[in-house]
Short mmCIF file of C-alpha atoms in Angstrom, two decimals:
data_model
loop_
_atom_site.label_atom_id
_atom_site.label_comp_id
_atom_site.label_asym_id
_atom_site.label_seq_id
_atom_site.Cartn_x
_atom_site.Cartn_y
_atom_site.Cartn_z
CA UNK A 1 51.41 25.28 10.41
CA UNK A 2 52.12 22.45 8.21
CA UNK A 3 48.95 22.12 5.88
CA UNK A 4 46.83 18.98 6.47
CA UNK A 5 45.27 18.96 2.86
CA UNK A 6 46.73 16.52 0.53
CA UNK A 7 48.27 17.74 -2.93
CA UNK A 8 45.76 18.64 -5.36
CA UNK A 9 45.53 16.71 -8.38
CA UNK A 10 44.24 18.75 -11.31
CA UNK A 11 41.65 20.82 -11.23
CA UNK A 12 37.63 20.81 -10.75
CA UNK A 13 35.18 22.80 -13.02
CA UNK A 14 32.60 24.15 -10.57
CA UNK A 15 29.31 26.20 -11.52
CA UNK A 16 27.64 27.60 -8.55
CA UNK A 17 24.36 29.29 -8.46
CA UNK A 18 25.17 33.22 -7.60
CA UNK A 19 22.27 35.56 -6.79
CA UNK A 20 18.62 35.08 -5.45
CA UNK A 21 15.21 34.11 -7.75
CA UNK A 22 16.88 35.66 -10.00
CA UNK A 23 20.87 34.95 -10.95
CA UNK A 24 23.28 32.95 -12.97
CA UNK A 25 25.57 30.19 -12.30
CA UNK A 26 29.41 31.39 -11.73
CA UNK A 27 32.42 29.05 -12.82
CA UNK A 28 35.41 28.36 -10.78
CA UNK A 29 38.27 25.92 -10.89
CA UNK A 30 38.96 24.54 -7.74
CA UNK A 31 42.08 22.16 -6.76
CA UNK A 32 41.06 18.69 -6.90
CA UNK A 33 42.38 16.89 -3.78
CA UNK A 34 41.89 13.11 -2.22
CA UNK A 35 38.66 12.75 0.11
CA UNK A 36 37.32 16.00 -0.89
CA UNK A 37 33.74 16.72 -0.21
CA UNK A 38 31.31 19.10 -1.85
CA UNK A 39 31.38 21.23 1.33
CA UNK A 40 34.97 21.79 0.86
CA UNK A 41 35.19 22.77 -2.41
CA UNK A 42 32.36 25.59 -1.85
CA UNK A 43 34.40 26.53 1.23
CA UNK A 44 37.56 26.55 -0.70
CA UNK A 45 35.66 29.04 -3.02
CA UNK A 46 34.78 31.19 -0.28
CA UNK A 47 38.29 31.43 1.30
CA UNK A 48 40.26 31.63 -1.68
CA UNK A 49 38.39 32.82 -4.75
CA UNK A 50 35.26 34.75 -3.79
CA UNK A 51 34.80 35.67 -0.12
CA UNK A 52 31.29 37.26 -1.06
CA UNK A 53 29.92 33.87 -1.79
CA UNK A 54 26.91 33.00 1.01
CA UNK A 55 26.30 29.58 1.92
CA UNK A 56 25.44 27.31 5.27
CA UNK A 57 27.34 25.07 7.27
CA UNK A 58 27.93 24.12 10.92
CA UNK A 59 28.93 20.70 11.93
CA UNK A 60 30.75 19.55 8.84
CA UNK A 61 30.12 15.87 9.99
CA UNK A 62 26.47 14.88 8.79
CA UNK A 63 24.69 16.23 12.16
CA UNK A 64 23.35 19.64 11.68
CA UNK A 65 21.31 19.30 8.41
CA UNK A 66 22.31 22.67 7.49
CA UNK A 67 24.60 22.39 4.47
CA UNK A 68 22.13 20.41 2.14
CA UNK A 69 22.24 21.78 -1.76
CA UNK A 70 21.58 20.48 -4.86
CA UNK A 71 24.87 18.96 -6.44
CA UNK A 72 24.81 18.01 -10.37
CA UNK A 73 20.80 18.12 -10.08
CA UNK A 74 20.41 15.99 -7.06
CA UNK A 75 19.65 17.18 -3.41
CA UNK A 76 22.46 16.11 -0.88
CA UNK A 77 23.95 16.87 2.05
CA UNK A 78 27.16 18.31 0.89
CA UNK A 79 29.32 17.40 4.11
CA UNK A 80 29.18 13.71 3.53
CA UNK A 81 29.02 13.78 -0.40
CA UNK A 82 32.63 13.17 -1.48
CA UNK A 83 33.35 14.61 -4.67
CA UNK A 84 34.93 11.61 -6.15
CA UNK A 85 31.47 9.95 -5.73
CA UNK A 86 29.03 12.29 -7.68
CA UNK A 87 31.81 14.13 -10.50
CA UNK A 88 34.47 11.36 -11.34
CA UNK A 89 35.53 13.49 -14.13
CA UNK A 90 32.84 15.96 -15.22
CA UNK A 91 32.24 19.41 -13.68
CA UNK A 92 30.09 19.95 -10.53
CA UNK A 93 26.95 21.92 -10.35
CA UNK A 94 25.68 23.42 -6.98
CA UNK A 95 22.62 25.25 -6.40
CA UNK A 96 20.19 26.27 -3.45
CA UNK A 97 17.71 23.62 -2.79
CA UNK A 98 14.64 23.62 -4.35
CA UNK A 99 10.74 24.60 -3.71
CA UNK A 100 12.23 26.79 -0.76
CA UNK A 101 12.57 31.35 -1.05
CA UNK A 102 16.39 31.44 -2.62
CA UNK A 103 17.85 34.39 -0.09
CA UNK A 104 21.62 34.55 -2.08
CA UNK A 105 23.58 32.30 -3.55
CA UNK A 106 23.60 28.83 -1.76
CA UNK A 107 21.31 30.12 0.61
CA UNK A 108 17.34 29.53 0.99
CA UNK A 109 14.91 30.60 3.29
CA UNK A 110 14.19 27.30 5.56
CA UNK A 111 11.36 29.39 6.96
CA UNK A 112 8.42 27.32 4.75
CA UNK A 113 10.13 24.37 5.46
CA UNK A 114 9.76 24.28 9.49
CA UNK A 115 6.59 26.75 9.19
CA UNK A 116 5.26 23.17 7.88
CA UNK A 117 6.55 21.44 10.78
CA UNK A 118 4.25 23.53 12.87
CA UNK A 119 1.36 23.28 10.90
CA UNK A 120 1.71 19.38 11.14
CA UNK A 121 1.95 20.17 15.17
CA UNK A 122 5.17 18.68 15.03
CA UNK A 123 5.79 19.56 18.62
CA UNK A 124 5.43 17.40 21.73
CA UNK A 125 2.40 18.07 23.66
CA UNK A 126 2.70 16.73 27.07
CA UNK A 127 -0.33 14.02 27.71
CA UNK A 128 -1.93 12.90 31.16
CA UNK A 129 0.93 11.90 33.73
CA UNK A 130 0.66 8.39 34.65
CA UNK A 131 0.36 7.33 38.35
CA UNK A 132 3.91 6.26 38.13
CA UNK A 133 4.89 9.48 37.54
CA UNK A 134 6.57 8.70 34.38
CA UNK A 135 5.74 6.69 31.41
CA UNK A 136 7.34 3.26 31.06
CA UNK A 137 8.18 2.79 27.13
CA UNK A 138 8.70 -0.78 26.19
CA UNK A 139 11.80 -0.04 23.73
CA UNK A 140 10.27 -3.23 21.35
CA UNK A 141 6.97 -2.15 21.37
CA UNK A 142 5.40 -1.40 17.76
CA UNK A 143 4.96 1.87 18.54
CA UNK A 144 8.44 3.01 20.08
CA UNK A 145 9.59 1.11 16.71
CA UNK A 146 7.98 3.55 14.45
CA UNK A 147 9.42 6.16 16.76
CA UNK A 148 13.06 4.90 16.60
CA UNK A 149 12.57 4.26 12.59
CA UNK A 150 11.80 7.93 12.00
CA UNK A 151 13.39 10.25 15.10
CA UNK A 152 16.93 10.66 13.37
CA UNK A 153 15.72 13.23 11.14
CA UNK A 154 18.09 15.99 10.91
CA UNK A 155 15.89 18.72 9.12
CA UNK A 156 18.08 19.18 6.36
CA UNK A 157 15.35 19.67 4.03
CA UNK A 158 16.41 17.00 1.35
CA UNK A 159 13.59 15.27 0.79
CA UNK A 160 11.33 18.17 0.95
CA UNK A 161 13.57 19.39 -2.29
CA UNK A 162 13.26 16.42 -3.90
CA UNK A 163 9.16 15.56 -3.35
CA UNK A 164 7.11 16.55 -6.53
CA UNK A 165 3.84 16.43 -4.53
CA UNK A 166 5.81 19.61 -2.88
CA UNK A 167 6.50 20.80 -6.65
CA UNK A 168 2.53 20.30 -7.66
CA UNK A 169 0.88 21.45 -4.55
CA UNK A 170 3.27 23.73 -2.98
CA UNK A 171 1.25 24.08 0.47
CA UNK A 172 1.56 20.26 1.12
CA UNK A 173 3.59 19.42 4.12
CA UNK A 174 6.16 17.57 2.98
CA UNK A 175 7.94 14.13 3.95
CA UNK A 176 9.69 15.61 6.96
CA UNK A 177 7.10 17.60 8.69
CA UNK A 178 4.55 14.21 8.04
CA UNK A 179 7.85 12.15 9.14
CA UNK A 180 7.88 14.09 12.56
CA UNK A 181 4.15 14.08 13.03
CA UNK A 182 4.20 10.08 12.79
CA UNK A 183 7.01 9.73 15.35
CA UNK A 184 4.56 12.07 17.73
CA UNK A 185 1.47 9.83 16.79
CA UNK A 186 3.73 6.82 18.10
CA UNK A 187 4.70 8.64 21.61
CA UNK A 188 2.69 7.14 23.82
CA UNK A 189 3.05 10.23 26.18
CA UNK A 190 2.24 12.25 23.66
CA UNK A 191 -1.52 14.25 24.45
CA UNK A 192 -2.45 15.69 21.12
CA UNK A 193 -2.72 12.58 18.82
CA UNK A 194 -6.36 13.27 17.48
CA UNK A 195 -5.34 17.21 16.88
CA UNK A 196 -2.06 16.23 15.03
CA UNK A 197 -4.30 13.67 12.81
CA UNK A 198 -6.66 16.30 11.79
CA UNK A 199 -3.84 18.67 11.06
CA UNK A 200 -2.01 16.31 8.70
CA UNK A 201 -5.02 14.45 6.85
CA UNK A 202 -6.31 17.98 5.18
CA UNK A 203 -5.70 18.51 1.24
CA UNK A 204 -2.30 19.89 1.98
CA UNK A 205 -1.84 16.68 4.10
CA UNK A 206 -0.68 12.65 3.92
CA UNK A 207 -3.25 12.08 1.32
CA UNK A 208 -2.12 14.12 -1.42
CA UNK A 209 1.29 11.97 -1.16
CA UNK A 210 1.61 9.90 -4.27
CA UNK A 211 4.23 7.22 -2.83
CA UNK A 212 6.76 8.04 -5.44
CA UNK A 213 9.56 7.18 -2.70
CA UNK A 214 12.00 10.05 -3.51
CA UNK A 215 12.43 11.26 -0.25
CA UNK A 216 13.13 7.59 0.72
CA UNK A 217 15.82 7.53 -1.99
CA UNK A 218 17.34 10.69 -1.11
CA UNK A 219 16.88 11.01 2.70
CA UNK A 220 20.63 11.25 3.56
CA UNK A 221 19.95 9.38 7.09
CA UNK A 222 18.44 6.65 5.05
CA UNK A 223 15.10 6.81 6.70
CA UNK A 224 11.67 6.26 5.13
CA UNK A 225 9.25 9.48 5.30
CA UNK A 226 7.07 7.23 2.93
CA UNK A 227 6.31 4.63 5.21
CA UNK A 228 5.75 7.63 8.06
CA UNK A 229 2.94 8.79 5.70
CA UNK A 230 1.70 5.62 5.12
CA UNK A 231 1.42 4.99 8.72
CA UNK A 232 -0.70 8.61 8.75
CA UNK A 233 -2.95 7.40 5.90
CA UNK A 234 -3.94 4.30 7.92
CA UNK A 235 -4.08 5.97 11.19
CA UNK A 236 -6.46 8.75 9.44
CA UNK A 237 -8.30 6.23 7.88
CA UNK A 238 -8.85 4.15 11.00
CA UNK A 239 -10.02 7.51 12.82
CA UNK A 240 -12.71 8.31 10.02
CA UNK A 241 -14.12 5.04 9.85
CA UNK A 242 -14.42 5.20 13.66
CA UNK A 243 -15.70 8.63 13.62
CA UNK A 244 -13.10 9.77 15.65
CA UNK A 245 -11.21 12.32 13.22
CA UNK R 1 -17.56 18.01 8.56
CA UNK R 2 -13.83 19.52 8.44
CA UNK R 3 -11.34 19.35 6.14
CA UNK R 4 -9.52 16.41 7.49
CA UNK R 5 -12.71 14.11 7.58
CA UNK R 6 -13.84 14.65 4.20
CA UNK R 7 -10.11 14.14 2.78
CA UNK R 8 -9.56 11.09 4.44
CA UNK R 9 -13.31 9.74 3.36
CA UNK R 10 -12.27 10.83 -0.12
CA UNK R 11 -9.27 9.18 0.05
CA UNK R 12 -10.70 6.01 1.53
CA UNK R 13 -13.45 6.23 -1.51
CA UNK R 14 -10.67 6.74 -4.32
CA UNK R 15 -8.77 3.81 -3.00
CA UNK R 16 -11.32 1.63 -1.75
CA UNK R 17 -13.23 2.22 -5.57
CA UNK R 18 -9.92 1.06 -7.56
CA UNK R 19 -9.71 -2.22 -5.31
CA UNK R 20 -13.44 -2.97 -6.35
CA UNK R 21 -13.08 -2.05 -9.92
CA UNK R 22 -10.08 -4.53 -10.70
CA UNK R 23 -12.31 -7.70 -10.59
CA UNK R 24 -15.09 -5.75 -12.27
CA UNK R 25 -12.89 -4.39 -14.76
CA UNK R 26 -11.53 -7.78 -15.78
CA UNK R 27 -14.83 -9.71 -15.87
CA UNK R 28 -16.07 -6.78 -17.98
CA UNK R 29 -13.08 -7.35 -20.71
CA UNK R 30 -13.24 -11.01 -20.56
CA UNK R 31 -17.33 -10.65 -21.20
CA UNK R 32 -16.80 -8.59 -24.53
CA UNK R 33 -13.99 -10.97 -25.74
CA UNK R 34 -15.89 -13.64 -25.15
CA UNK R 35 -19.26 -11.94 -26.86
CA UNK R 36 -16.72 -10.72 -29.64
CA UNK R 37 -15.08 -14.12 -30.49
CA UNK R 38 -18.00 -15.99 -30.15
CA UNK R 39 -19.72 -14.04 -32.97
CA UNK R 40 -23.05 -12.20 -31.43
CA UNK R 41 -24.35 -9.58 -33.16
CA UNK R 42 -25.61 -6.77 -31.48
CA UNK R 43 -29.25 -7.76 -31.27
CA UNK R 44 -28.19 -11.24 -29.58
CA UNK R 45 -26.00 -9.16 -27.21
CA UNK R 46 -29.00 -6.99 -26.45
CA UNK R 47 -31.34 -10.29 -25.95
CA UNK R 48 -28.90 -10.96 -22.99
CA UNK R 49 -29.02 -7.74 -21.50
CA UNK R 50 -32.81 -7.31 -21.41
CA UNK R 51 -34.28 -7.76 -18.17
CA UNK R 52 -31.34 -9.23 -16.91
CA UNK R 53 -31.22 -8.09 -13.38
CA UNK R 54 -27.48 -9.47 -12.65
CA UNK R 55 -26.14 -7.76 -15.65
CA UNK R 56 -27.79 -4.56 -14.52
CA UNK R 57 -26.29 -4.67 -10.95
CA UNK R 58 -22.95 -5.58 -12.40
CA UNK R 59 -22.88 -2.82 -14.49
CA UNK R 60 -24.85 0.00 -11.94
CA UNK R 61 -21.81 -1.26 -9.66
CA UNK R 62 -19.12 -0.81 -12.10
CA UNK R 63 -21.06 2.72 -13.13
CA UNK R 64 -21.22 3.75 -9.45
CA UNK R 65 -17.50 3.05 -9.09
CA UNK R 66 -15.76 4.36 -12.24
CA UNK R 67 -17.93 7.68 -11.84
CA UNK R 68 -16.34 8.55 -8.11
CA UNK R 69 -13.05 7.08 -8.88
CA UNK R 70 -12.50 8.76 -11.99
CA UNK R 71 -14.03 12.09 -10.79
CA UNK R 72 -11.41 12.06 -7.50
CA UNK R 73 -9.13 10.88 -9.86
CA UNK R 74 -9.48 14.36 -12.00
CA UNK R 75 -10.04 16.29 -8.95
CA UNK R 76 -6.50 15.63 -7.78
CA UNK R 77 -4.99 16.23 -11.51
CA UNK R 78 -6.76 19.54 -11.36
CA UNK R 79 -5.50 20.60 -7.97
CA UNK R 80 -1.83 19.77 -8.97
CA UNK R 81 -1.82 20.22 -12.83
CA UNK R 82 -4.14 23.63 -13.00
CA UNK R 83 -3.75 24.64 -9.29
CA UNK R 84 -7.79 24.63 -9.16
CA UNK R 85 -7.25 23.89 -5.28
CA UNK R 86 -10.59 26.10 -4.06
CA UNK R 87 -13.78 24.13 -2.97
CA UNK R 88 -14.98 24.84 -6.61
CA UNK R 89 -12.98 21.77 -8.01
CA UNK R 90 -14.86 19.51 -5.26
CA UNK R 91 -18.34 21.02 -6.79
CA UNK R 92 -16.92 20.29 -9.99
CA UNK R 93 -15.87 16.97 -9.24
CA UNK R 94 -19.22 16.03 -8.00
CA UNK R 95 -20.83 17.57 -11.14
CA UNK R 96 -18.51 15.19 -13.13
CA UNK R 97 -19.52 11.88 -10.96
CA UNK R 98 -23.04 12.46 -11.19
CA UNK R 99 -22.68 13.35 -15.16
CA UNK R 100 -20.78 10.17 -15.37
CA UNK R 101 -23.55 8.22 -13.40
CA UNK R 102 -26.71 10.23 -15.01
CA UNK R 103 -25.01 9.34 -18.89
CA UNK R 104 -24.01 5.79 -17.88
CA UNK R 105 -27.39 4.75 -16.17
CA UNK R 106 -29.14 6.00 -19.24
CA UNK R 107 -27.30 3.54 -21.22
CA UNK R 108 -27.59 0.97 -18.71
CA UNK R 109 -31.52 1.57 -18.71
CA UNK R 110 -31.71 1.06 -22.36
CA UNK R 111 -29.65 -2.39 -22.49
CA UNK R 112 -32.01 -3.59 -19.35
CA UNK R 113 -35.20 -2.30 -21.51
CA UNK R 114 -33.94 -3.09 -24.98
CA UNK R 115 -36.41 -3.80 -27.28
#
């Protein structure tokens, strides 16, 4: 079978984190190719140089959010990150995401990340069923537009890894969980608005955010978790002033 | 009071006090510059502050807002920098706010009742 890979054009110097919390970077040389992604580089190493390398990926097209890693110090979705965009001449350093327990090599435990989605009541709770039997949602309504702005989150954990507030306050719910909560607060069908607001307005919730906007800057889907967090701040403030929090 | 309500009120107080302090700080700085450039002595300044209810109200509000804003800011700093996040940090912040207001209040009282 004829290979579809382009001809190599020199070699890339690649450092990859090996180990768990304790470990070190291991160096590899990988053939540099045209249109090569960072995930291609990791896959090449695992298939040709060291089959014991552990990493995660699934869809390879930016849908599943499982291949997020730190590339040259910045968290990125590796399947959609071209090597040419992050390492034009210099070496490539690949490490697991920050703020999550490192399990092995490039794999971190996403459990704490999704646990915070639960703490933020990130699950839809059916409200009262309308008399018509279904809720007619106007796609142009302000609330639906707020949902639209945040619903495409793929749960990759990049915003969580890049958030300084998570670093300073490890129990902070984080941008992704709060973004999810805000989409549900704007879902007219949901019946847990008050409880969710109570869940996200505590000392590890939306008010802990410093508006540094790293989440917006790094989100590969170009979402604005900071806007969602600002929305939660406003909503909780209004609820507190009305005595409904 | 549940934690969410408490945190939201503290956030509102912190942001609200910052908003109100902006014009007060500007007026305070302008007053200081005018007094210094005008060449007023300490006794001449005290003559103007004595029995001046308007000035006392201005600095009373300034003091209260600065005490609240400073203590709440320090509370966040302690939580994030030193990891002090138990309820005792709330008590420490309340003590600090009270101290600032009491000590500042003494100074204000001295200006109002200057001999």
